[in-house]
């Protein structure tokens, strides 16, 4: 039987150095835009990755990273198959091309031009709120293949992220009923209805014929990962994760 693992990347197979013990042996797993080491993989994370690779499991990243940011990952085994990027807004084929069928699905089922205008307006209001509040943060729209995928609010490291995000959202007073809010460290993402990891995983499962021929596995660390994780037959979580923190052990 074929096997596929739909997996988040950050805080599953790699993390920033602050999230490891000081005595842990770390290997660079991803770089920043300047090519400097940004994320790292521990010996235990690497051992887990090797279990999947040696077991013949196809690894499909399901990540908030854009495709260009994902390609800064230095672990080749995570980049050989399909890739779900930008919080689920884009699907990339194993050869690096964007999936035309997925783009057709988005254009057929969502009013992308209307959402582009709405996200642009939201971003203007959020940027104005950041200036008015005097916060060390910025807001911008993340786009790929002509599709505005989501808004990212990024705080400068060392900021009280939670307080900053709360203040920005309160000050902006936007109607976010159709928006999903995802917080992760110093980043906050405002996701429109078409930017959902779950939708992209469901689409790829249909492409793979997963229901009949595949053993579907999933792994994630955030509560926002649960909807896509539930599409699998079995799921994994790091014991030190947002999901694990909500469980009674």
PDB file of C-alpha atoms in Angstrom:
ATOM      1  CA  UNK A   1       0.000   0.000   0.000  1.00  0.00           C
ATOM      2  CA  UNK A   2       1.235   3.491  -0.838  1.00  0.00           C
ATOM      3  CA  UNK A   3       1.703   5.890   2.053  1.00  0.00           C
ATOM      4  CA  UNK A   4       1.538   9.699   2.184  1.00  0.00           C
ATOM      5  CA  UNK A   5       2.200  12.089   5.060  1.00  0.00           C
ATOM      6  CA  UNK A   6       0.565  15.518   4.886  1.00  0.00           C
ATOM      7  CA  UNK A   7       2.719  17.489   7.314  1.00  0.00           C
ATOM      8  CA  UNK A   8       3.293  20.946   8.606  1.00  0.00           C
ATOM      9  CA  UNK A   9       6.979  21.860   8.570  1.00  0.00           C
ATOM     10  CA  UNK A  10       7.767  24.464  11.194  1.00  0.00           C
ATOM     11  CA  UNK A  11       7.636  23.217  14.784  1.00  0.00           C
ATOM     12  CA  UNK A  12       7.215  19.678  13.478  1.00  0.00           C
ATOM     13  CA  UNK A  13      10.424  18.911  11.571  1.00  0.00           C
ATOM     14  CA  UNK A  14      12.243  22.150  12.383  1.00  0.00           C
ATOM     15  CA  UNK A  15      12.122  25.126  14.733  1.00  0.00           C
ATOM     16  CA  UNK A  16      14.000  28.295  15.569  1.00  0.00           C
ATOM     17  CA  UNK A  17      16.911  27.893  17.961  1.00  0.00           C
ATOM     18  CA  UNK A  18      15.017  29.382  20.912  1.00  0.00           C
ATOM     19  CA  UNK A  19      12.675  26.385  20.997  1.00  0.00           C
ATOM     20  CA  UNK A  20      15.438  23.839  21.660  1.00  0.00           C
ATOM     21  CA  UNK A  21      17.418  23.020  24.763  1.00  0.00           C
ATOM     22  CA  UNK A  22      20.829  24.676  24.878  1.00  0.00           C
ATOM     23  CA  UNK A  23      22.613  21.304  24.895  1.00  0.00           C
ATOM     24  CA  UNK A  24      20.818  19.862  21.854  1.00  0.00           C
ATOM     25  CA  UNK A  25      22.801  19.117  18.711  1.00  0.00           C
ATOM     26  CA  UNK A  26      21.204  21.014  15.838  1.00  0.00           C
ATOM     27  CA  UNK A  27      21.549  20.950  12.060  1.00  0.00           C
ATOM     28  CA  UNK A  28      20.519  23.840   9.831  1.00  0.00           C
ATOM     29  CA  UNK A  29      17.147  23.045   8.237  1.00  0.00           C
ATOM     30  CA  UNK A  30      16.215  26.350   6.598  1.00  0.00           C
ATOM     31  CA  UNK A  31      17.775  29.743   5.887  1.00  0.00           C
ATOM     32  CA  UNK A  32      16.479  33.304   5.791  1.00  0.00           C
ATOM     33  CA  UNK A  33      16.421  35.553   2.733  1.00  0.00           C
ATOM     34  CA  UNK A  34      20.117  36.402   3.256  1.00  0.00           C
ATOM     35  CA  UNK A  35      21.115  32.751   3.380  1.00  0.00           C
ATOM     36  CA  UNK A  36      21.750  32.718   7.133  1.00  0.00           C
ATOM     37  CA  UNK A  37      20.609  29.770   9.246  1.00  0.00           C
ATOM     38  CA  UNK A  38      17.092  30.440  10.528  1.00  0.00           C
ATOM     39  CA  UNK A  39      15.527  27.098  11.446  1.00  0.00           C
ATOM     40  CA  UNK A  40      17.095  23.926  12.759  1.00  0.00           C
ATOM     41  CA  UNK A  41      16.364  20.213  13.073  1.00  0.00           C
ATOM     42  CA  UNK A  42      17.303  18.203  16.158  1.00  0.00           C
ATOM     43  CA  UNK A  43      18.632  14.647  16.185  1.00  0.00           C
ATOM     44  CA  UNK A  44      15.236  13.346  17.291  1.00  0.00           C
ATOM     45  CA  UNK A  45      13.387  15.275  14.579  1.00  0.00           C
ATOM     46  CA  UNK A  46      15.853  13.972  12.018  1.00  0.00           C
ATOM     47  CA  UNK A  47      15.354  10.422  13.306  1.00  0.00           C
ATOM     48  CA  UNK A  48      11.587  10.799  12.888  1.00  0.00           C
ATOM     49  CA  UNK A  49      12.029  12.156   9.379  1.00  0.00           C
ATOM     50  CA  UNK A  50      14.237   9.194   8.494  1.00  0.00           C
ATOM     51  CA  UNK A  51      11.580   6.772   9.773  1.00  0.00           C
ATOM     52  CA  UNK A  52       9.133   8.176   7.228  1.00  0.00           C
ATOM     53  CA  UNK A  53      11.675   8.376   4.405  1.00  0.00           C
ATOM     54  CA  UNK A  54      13.011   4.848   4.962  1.00  0.00           C
ATOM     55  CA  UNK A  55       9.447   3.564   5.219  1.00  0.00           C
ATOM     56  CA  UNK A  56       8.678   4.784   1.720  1.00  0.00           C
ATOM     57  CA  UNK A  57       6.257   7.484   2.855  1.00  0.00           C
ATOM     58  CA  UNK A  58       5.597  10.294   0.380  1.00  0.00           C
ATOM     59  CA  UNK A  59       6.064  13.579   2.257  1.00  0.00           C
ATOM     60  CA  UNK A  60       3.745  16.450   1.330  1.00  0.00           C
ATOM     61  CA  UNK A  61       4.486  19.736   3.124  1.00  0.00           C
ATOM     62  CA  UNK A  62       1.360  21.609   4.248  1.00  0.00           C
ATOM     63  CA  UNK A  63       2.764  24.935   5.343  1.00  0.00           C
ATOM     64  CA  UNK A  64       2.088  28.594   5.904  1.00  0.00           C
ATOM     65  CA  UNK A  65       5.320  29.331   4.057  1.00  0.00           C
ATOM     66  CA  UNK A  66       5.129  30.690   0.527  1.00  0.00           C
ATOM     67  CA  UNK A  67       6.686  28.506  -2.154  1.00  0.00           C
ATOM     68  CA  UNK A  68       9.799  30.710  -2.329  1.00  0.00           C
ATOM     69  CA  UNK A  69      10.220  30.569   1.458  1.00  0.00           C
ATOM     70  CA  UNK A  70       9.660  26.804   1.502  1.00  0.00           C
ATOM     71  CA  UNK A  71      12.484  26.422  -0.995  1.00  0.00           C
ATOM     72  CA  UNK A  72      14.862  27.836   1.612  1.00  0.00           C
ATOM     73  CA  UNK A  73      14.431  24.541   3.468  1.00  0.00           C
ATOM     74  CA  UNK A  74      17.632  22.519   3.157  1.00  0.00           C
ATOM     75  CA  UNK A  75      16.085  19.084   3.819  1.00  0.00           C
ATOM     76  CA  UNK A  76      15.669  17.622   0.321  1.00  0.00           C
ATOM     77  CA  UNK A  77      13.372  14.821   1.473  1.00  0.00           C
ATOM     78  CA  UNK A  78      10.695  17.415   2.289  1.00  0.00           C
ATOM     79  CA  UNK A  79      10.777  18.944  -1.183  1.00  0.00           C
ATOM     80  CA  UNK A  80      10.429  15.998  -3.559  1.00  0.00           C
ATOM     81  CA  UNK A  81       6.647  15.610  -3.725  1.00  0.00           C
ATOM     82  CA  UNK A  82       3.635  17.896  -4.002  1.00  0.00           C
ATOM     83  CA  UNK A  83       3.648  20.983  -1.792  1.00  0.00           C
ATOM     84  CA  UNK A  84       0.781  22.893  -0.192  1.00  0.00           C
ATOM     85  CA  UNK A  85       1.979  26.424   0.555  1.00  0.00           C
ATOM     86  CA  UNK A  86       0.756  29.851   1.714  1.00  0.00           C
ATOM     87  CA  UNK A  87      -1.580  28.344   4.328  1.00  0.00           C
ATOM     88  CA  UNK A  88      -3.274  26.219   1.662  1.00  0.00           C
ATOM     89  CA  UNK A  89      -3.827  28.891  -1.001  1.00  0.00           C
ATOM     90  CA  UNK A  90      -1.399  27.301  -3.481  1.00  0.00           C
ATOM     91  CA  UNK A  91      -0.482  23.782  -4.547  1.00  0.00           C
ATOM     92  CA  UNK A  92       2.851  23.106  -6.263  1.00  0.00           C
ATOM     93  CA  UNK A  93       3.651  19.999  -8.301  1.00  0.00           C
ATOM     94  CA  UNK A  94       6.755  17.861  -7.665  1.00  0.00           C
ATOM     95  CA  UNK A  95       8.441  19.507 -10.685  1.00  0.00           C
ATOM     96  CA  UNK A  96       7.980  22.991  -9.179  1.00  0.00           C
ATOM     97  CA  UNK A  97       5.094  24.110 -11.380  1.00  0.00           C
ATOM     98  CA  UNK A  98       1.951  25.488  -9.786  1.00  0.00           C
ATOM     99  CA  UNK A  99      -1.027  23.149 -10.111  1.00  0.00           C
ATOM    100  CA  UNK A 100      -3.274  24.434 -12.909  1.00  0.00           C
ATOM    101  CA  UNK A 101      -6.263  22.368 -11.775  1.00  0.00           C
ATOM    102  CA  UNK A 102      -6.095  23.930  -8.317  1.00  0.00           C
ATOM    103  CA  UNK A 103      -5.902  27.441  -9.780  1.00  0.00           C
ATOM    104  CA  UNK A 104      -8.940  26.643 -11.937  1.00  0.00           C
ATOM    105  CA  UNK A 105     -10.763  25.401  -8.840  1.00  0.00           C
ATOM    106  CA  UNK A 106     -10.030  28.648  -6.989  1.00  0.00           C
ATOM    107  CA  UNK A 107     -11.170  30.848  -9.870  1.00  0.00           C
ATOM    108  CA  UNK A 108     -14.334  28.787 -10.357  1.00  0.00           C
ATOM    109  CA  UNK A 109     -15.417  28.676  -6.714  1.00  0.00           C
ATOM    110  CA  UNK A 110     -14.324  32.004  -5.206  1.00  0.00           C
ATOM    111  CA  UNK A 111     -14.666  35.656  -6.245  1.00  0.00           C
ATOM    112  CA  UNK A 112     -10.917  36.238  -6.238  1.00  0.00           C
ATOM    113  CA  UNK A 113     -11.061  39.754  -7.699  1.00  0.00           C
ATOM    114  CA  UNK A 114     -13.515  40.861  -5.021  1.00  0.00           C
ATOM    115  CA  UNK A 115     -11.339  39.286  -2.346  1.00  0.00           C
ATOM    116  CA  UNK A 116      -8.272  41.006  -3.756  1.00  0.00           C
ATOM    117  CA  UNK A 117      -9.963  44.378  -3.325  1.00  0.00           C
ATOM    118  CA  UNK A 118     -11.147  43.470   0.163  1.00  0.00           C
ATOM    119  CA  UNK A 119      -7.696  42.285   1.281  1.00  0.00           C
ATOM    120  CA  UNK A 120      -6.106  45.438  -0.136  1.00  0.00           C
ATOM    121  CA  UNK A 121      -8.534  47.576   1.862  1.00  0.00           C
ATOM    122  CA  UNK A 122      -7.995  45.522   5.015  1.00  0.00           C
ATOM    123  CA  UNK A 123      -4.248  45.874   4.619  1.00  0.00           C
ATOM    124  CA  UNK A 124      -4.478  49.657   4.267  1.00  0.00           C
ATOM    125  CA  UNK A 125      -6.566  49.896   7.449  1.00  0.00           C
ATOM    126  CA  UNK A 126      -4.247  47.568   9.369  1.00  0.00           C
ATOM    127  CA  UNK A 127      -1.146  49.451   8.243  1.00  0.00           C
ATOM    128  CA  UNK A 128      -2.770  52.712   9.351  1.00  0.00           C
ATOM    129  CA  UNK A 129      -3.595  51.197  12.749  1.00  0.00           C
ATOM    130  CA  UNK A 130       0.010  50.035  13.200  1.00  0.00           C
ATOM    131  CA  UNK A 131       1.246  53.577  12.488  1.00  0.00           C
ATOM    132  CA  UNK A 132      -1.338  55.175  14.774  1.00  0.00           C
ATOM    133  CA  UNK A 133      -0.403  52.820  17.609  1.00  0.00           C
ATOM    134  CA  UNK A 134       3.323  53.330  17.085  1.00  0.00           C
ATOM    135  CA  UNK A 135       3.984  49.590  16.993  1.00  0.00           C
ATOM    136  CA  UNK A 136       7.077  47.868  15.597  1.00  0.00           C
ATOM    137  CA  UNK A 137       5.174  45.790  13.080  1.00  0.00           C
ATOM    138  CA  UNK A 138       4.123  45.772   9.446  1.00  0.00           C
ATOM    139  CA  UNK A 139       1.184  44.465   7.444  1.00  0.00           C
ATOM    140  CA  UNK A 140       1.318  43.196   3.872  1.00  0.00           C
ATOM    141  CA  UNK A 141      -0.565  40.998   1.399  1.00  0.00           C
ATOM    142  CA  UNK A 142       1.099  37.725   0.414  1.00  0.00           C
ATOM    143  CA  UNK A 143       0.420  36.859  -3.241  1.00  0.00           C
ATOM    144  CA  UNK A 144       1.345  33.957  -5.507  1.00  0.00           C
ATOM    145  CA  UNK A 145       0.465  33.335  -9.137  1.00  0.00           C
ATOM    146  CA  UNK A 146      -1.668  36.467  -9.258  1.00  0.00           C
ATOM    147  CA  UNK A 147      -3.776  35.334  -6.303  1.00  0.00           C
ATOM    148  CA  UNK A 148      -3.820  37.383  -3.101  1.00  0.00           C
ATOM    149  CA  UNK A 149      -3.455  34.562  -0.597  1.00  0.00           C
ATOM    150  CA  UNK A 150      -3.632  36.258   2.807  1.00  0.00           C
ATOM    151  CA  UNK A 151      -2.579  39.240   4.914  1.00  0.00           C
ATOM    152  CA  UNK A 152       0.437  38.866   7.174  1.00  0.00           C
ATOM    153  CA  UNK A 153       1.080  41.090  10.183  1.00  0.00           C
ATOM    154  CA  UNK A 154       4.668  40.632  11.357  1.00  0.00           C
ATOM    155  CA  UNK A 155       6.026  42.055  14.599  1.00  0.00           C
ATOM    156  CA  UNK A 156       9.658  42.853  15.309  1.00  0.00           C
ATOM    157  CA  UNK A 157      11.259  40.165  17.471  1.00  0.00           C
ATOM    158  CA  UNK A 158      11.062  40.906  21.174  1.00  0.00           C
ATOM    159  CA  UNK A 159       7.664  42.613  20.929  1.00  0.00           C
ATOM    160  CA  UNK A 160       4.801  41.446  23.119  1.00  0.00           C
ATOM    161  CA  UNK A 161       3.185  39.756  20.147  1.00  0.00           C
ATOM    162  CA  UNK A 162      -0.173  38.921  21.705  1.00  0.00           C
ATOM    163  CA  UNK A 163      -0.745  42.436  23.031  1.00  0.00           C
ATOM    164  CA  UNK A 164       0.345  43.979  19.731  1.00  0.00           C
ATOM    165  CA  UNK A 165      -2.002  41.819  17.651  1.00  0.00           C
ATOM    166  CA  UNK A 166      -4.916  42.439  19.999  1.00  0.00           C
ATOM    167  CA  UNK A 167      -4.332  46.194  19.831  1.00  0.00           C
ATOM    168  CA  UNK A 168      -4.079  46.228  16.014  1.00  0.00           C
ATOM    169  CA  UNK A 169      -7.252  44.214  15.488  1.00  0.00           C
ATOM    170  CA  UNK A 170      -9.156  46.259  18.049  1.00  0.00           C
ATOM    171  CA  UNK A 171      -8.010  49.581  16.597  1.00  0.00           C
ATOM    172  CA  UNK A 172      -8.732  48.575  12.984  1.00  0.00           C
ATOM    173  CA  UNK A 173     -12.300  47.523  13.841  1.00  0.00           C
ATOM    174  CA  UNK A 174     -12.645  45.476  10.641  1.00  0.00           C
ATOM    175  CA  UNK A 175     -15.459  43.062   9.834  1.00  0.00           C
ATOM    176  CA  UNK A 176     -13.558  39.770   9.831  1.00  0.00           C
ATOM    177  CA  UNK A 177     -16.510  37.371   9.908  1.00  0.00           C
ATOM    178  CA  UNK A 178     -15.326  35.555   6.762  1.00  0.00           C
ATOM    179  CA  UNK A 179     -11.665  35.662   7.775  1.00  0.00           C
ATOM    180  CA  UNK A 180      -9.813  32.986   9.724  1.00  0.00           C
ATOM    181  CA  UNK A 181      -7.157  34.386  12.076  1.00  0.00           C
ATOM    182  CA  UNK A 182      -4.000  32.351  12.581  1.00  0.00           C
ATOM    183  CA  UNK A 183      -1.413  33.381  15.176  1.00  0.00           C
ATOM    184  CA  UNK A 184       2.063  31.891  15.211  1.00  0.00           C
ATOM    185  CA  UNK A 185       4.754  33.616  17.242  1.00  0.00           C
ATOM    186  CA  UNK A 186       5.466  37.044  15.800  1.00  0.00           C
ATOM    187  CA  UNK A 187       3.224  36.452  12.772  1.00  0.00           C
ATOM    188  CA  UNK A 188      -0.520  36.833  12.450  1.00  0.00           C
ATOM    189  CA  UNK A 189      -2.266  35.749   9.249  1.00  0.00           C
ATOM    190  CA  UNK A 190      -5.727  36.808   8.084  1.00  0.00           C
ATOM    191  CA  UNK A 191      -6.938  34.007   5.822  1.00  0.00           C
ATOM    192  CA  UNK A 192      -9.779  34.434   3.290  1.00  0.00           C
ATOM    193  CA  UNK A 193     -12.151  31.481   2.725  1.00  0.00           C
ATOM    194  CA  UNK A 194     -10.116  29.935  -0.105  1.00  0.00           C
ATOM    195  CA  UNK A 195      -6.903  29.896   1.926  1.00  0.00           C
ATOM    196  CA  UNK A 196      -7.434  26.733   3.926  1.00  0.00           C
ATOM    197  CA  UNK A 197      -5.021  23.836   4.339  1.00  0.00           C
ATOM    198  CA  UNK A 198      -7.985  21.496   4.628  1.00  0.00           C
ATOM    199  CA  UNK A 199      -9.318  22.408   1.163  1.00  0.00           C
ATOM    200  CA  UNK A 200      -5.922  21.836  -0.442  1.00  0.00           C
ATOM    201  CA  UNK A 201      -5.419  18.479   1.308  1.00  0.00           C
ATOM    202  CA  UNK A 202      -8.891  17.337   0.239  1.00  0.00           C
ATOM    203  CA  UNK A 203      -8.047  18.316  -3.347  1.00  0.00           C
ATOM    204  CA  UNK A 204      -4.749  16.428  -3.326  1.00  0.00           C
ATOM    205  CA  UNK A 205      -6.330  13.361  -1.756  1.00  0.00           C
ATOM    206  CA  UNK A 206      -8.708  13.248  -4.700  1.00  0.00           C
ATOM    207  CA  UNK A 207      -5.790  13.650  -7.124  1.00  0.00           C
ATOM    208  CA  UNK A 208      -3.902  10.817  -5.415  1.00  0.00           C
ATOM    209  CA  UNK A 209      -6.897   8.526  -5.083  1.00  0.00           C
ATOM    210  CA  UNK A 210      -6.005   8.377  -1.398  1.00  0.00           C
ATOM    211  CA  UNK A 211      -9.282   6.891  -0.199  1.00  0.00           C
ATOM    212  CA  UNK A 212      -8.685   3.656  -2.121  1.00  0.00           C
ATOM    213  CA  UNK A 213      -4.956   3.240  -2.633  1.00  0.00           C
ATOM    214  CA  UNK A 214      -3.136   5.233   0.042  1.00  0.00           C
ATOM    215  CA  UNK A 215      -2.572   5.136   3.760  1.00  0.00           C
ATOM    216  CA  UNK A 216      -3.012   8.825   4.610  1.00  0.00           C
ATOM    217  CA  UNK A 217      -1.033  10.202   7.567  1.00  0.00           C
ATOM    218  CA  UNK A 218      -0.873  13.749   8.904  1.00  0.00           C
ATOM    219  CA  UNK A 219       1.185  15.798  11.328  1.00  0.00           C
ATOM    220  CA  UNK A 220       0.743  19.304  12.712  1.00  0.00           C
ATOM    221  CA  UNK A 221       1.394  21.374  15.801  1.00  0.00           C
ATOM    222  CA  UNK A 222      -1.172  24.201  15.791  1.00  0.00           C
ATOM    223  CA  UNK A 223      -4.886  24.096  16.526  1.00  0.00           C
ATOM    224  CA  UNK A 224      -5.406  25.544  13.052  1.00  0.00           C
ATOM    225  CA  UNK A 225      -3.806  22.364  11.612  1.00  0.00           C
ATOM    226  CA  UNK A 226      -6.497  20.079  13.025  1.00  0.00           C
ATOM    227  CA  UNK A 227      -8.974  20.450  10.103  1.00  0.00           C
ATOM    228  CA  UNK A 228      -6.427  19.198   7.568  1.00  0.00           C
ATOM    229  CA  UNK A 229      -5.068  16.569   9.972  1.00  0.00           C
ATOM    230  CA  UNK A 230      -8.537  15.068  10.303  1.00  0.00           C
ATOM    231  CA  UNK A 231      -8.442  14.178   6.598  1.00  0.00           C
ATOM    232  CA  UNK A 232      -5.926  11.409   7.357  1.00  0.00           C
ATOM    233  CA  UNK A 233      -6.300   7.870   8.669  1.00  0.00           C
ATOM    234  CA  UNK A 234      -3.790   8.516  11.472  1.00  0.00           C
ATOM    235  CA  UNK A 235      -2.322  11.763  12.850  1.00  0.00           C
ATOM    236  CA  UNK A 236       0.830  12.728  14.747  1.00  0.00           C
ATOM    237  CA  UNK A 237       1.578  15.724  16.976  1.00  0.00           C
ATOM    238  CA  UNK A 238       4.732  16.914  18.767  1.00  0.00           C
ATOM    239  CA  UNK A 239       4.213  16.554  22.513  1.00  0.00           C
ATOM    240  CA  UNK A 240       5.412  20.135  22.924  1.00  0.00           C
ATOM    241  CA  UNK A 241       2.914  21.883  20.692  1.00  0.00           C
ATOM    242  CA  UNK A 242      -0.160  24.072  20.802  1.00  0.00           C
ATOM    243  CA  UNK A 243      -2.383  21.043  20.169  1.00  0.00           C
ATOM    244  CA  UNK A 244      -0.737  18.981  22.895  1.00  0.00           C
ATOM    245  CA  UNK A 245      -1.110  21.872  25.319  1.00  0.00           C
ATOM    246  CA  UNK A 246      -4.891  21.639  25.085  1.00  0.00           C
ATOM    247  CA  UNK A 247      -5.010  17.920  25.935  1.00  0.00           C
ATOM    248  CA  UNK A 248      -5.441  16.293  29.317  1.00  0.00           C
ATOM    249  CA  UNK A 249      -2.812  13.560  29.435  1.00  0.00           C
TER     250      UNK A 249
END
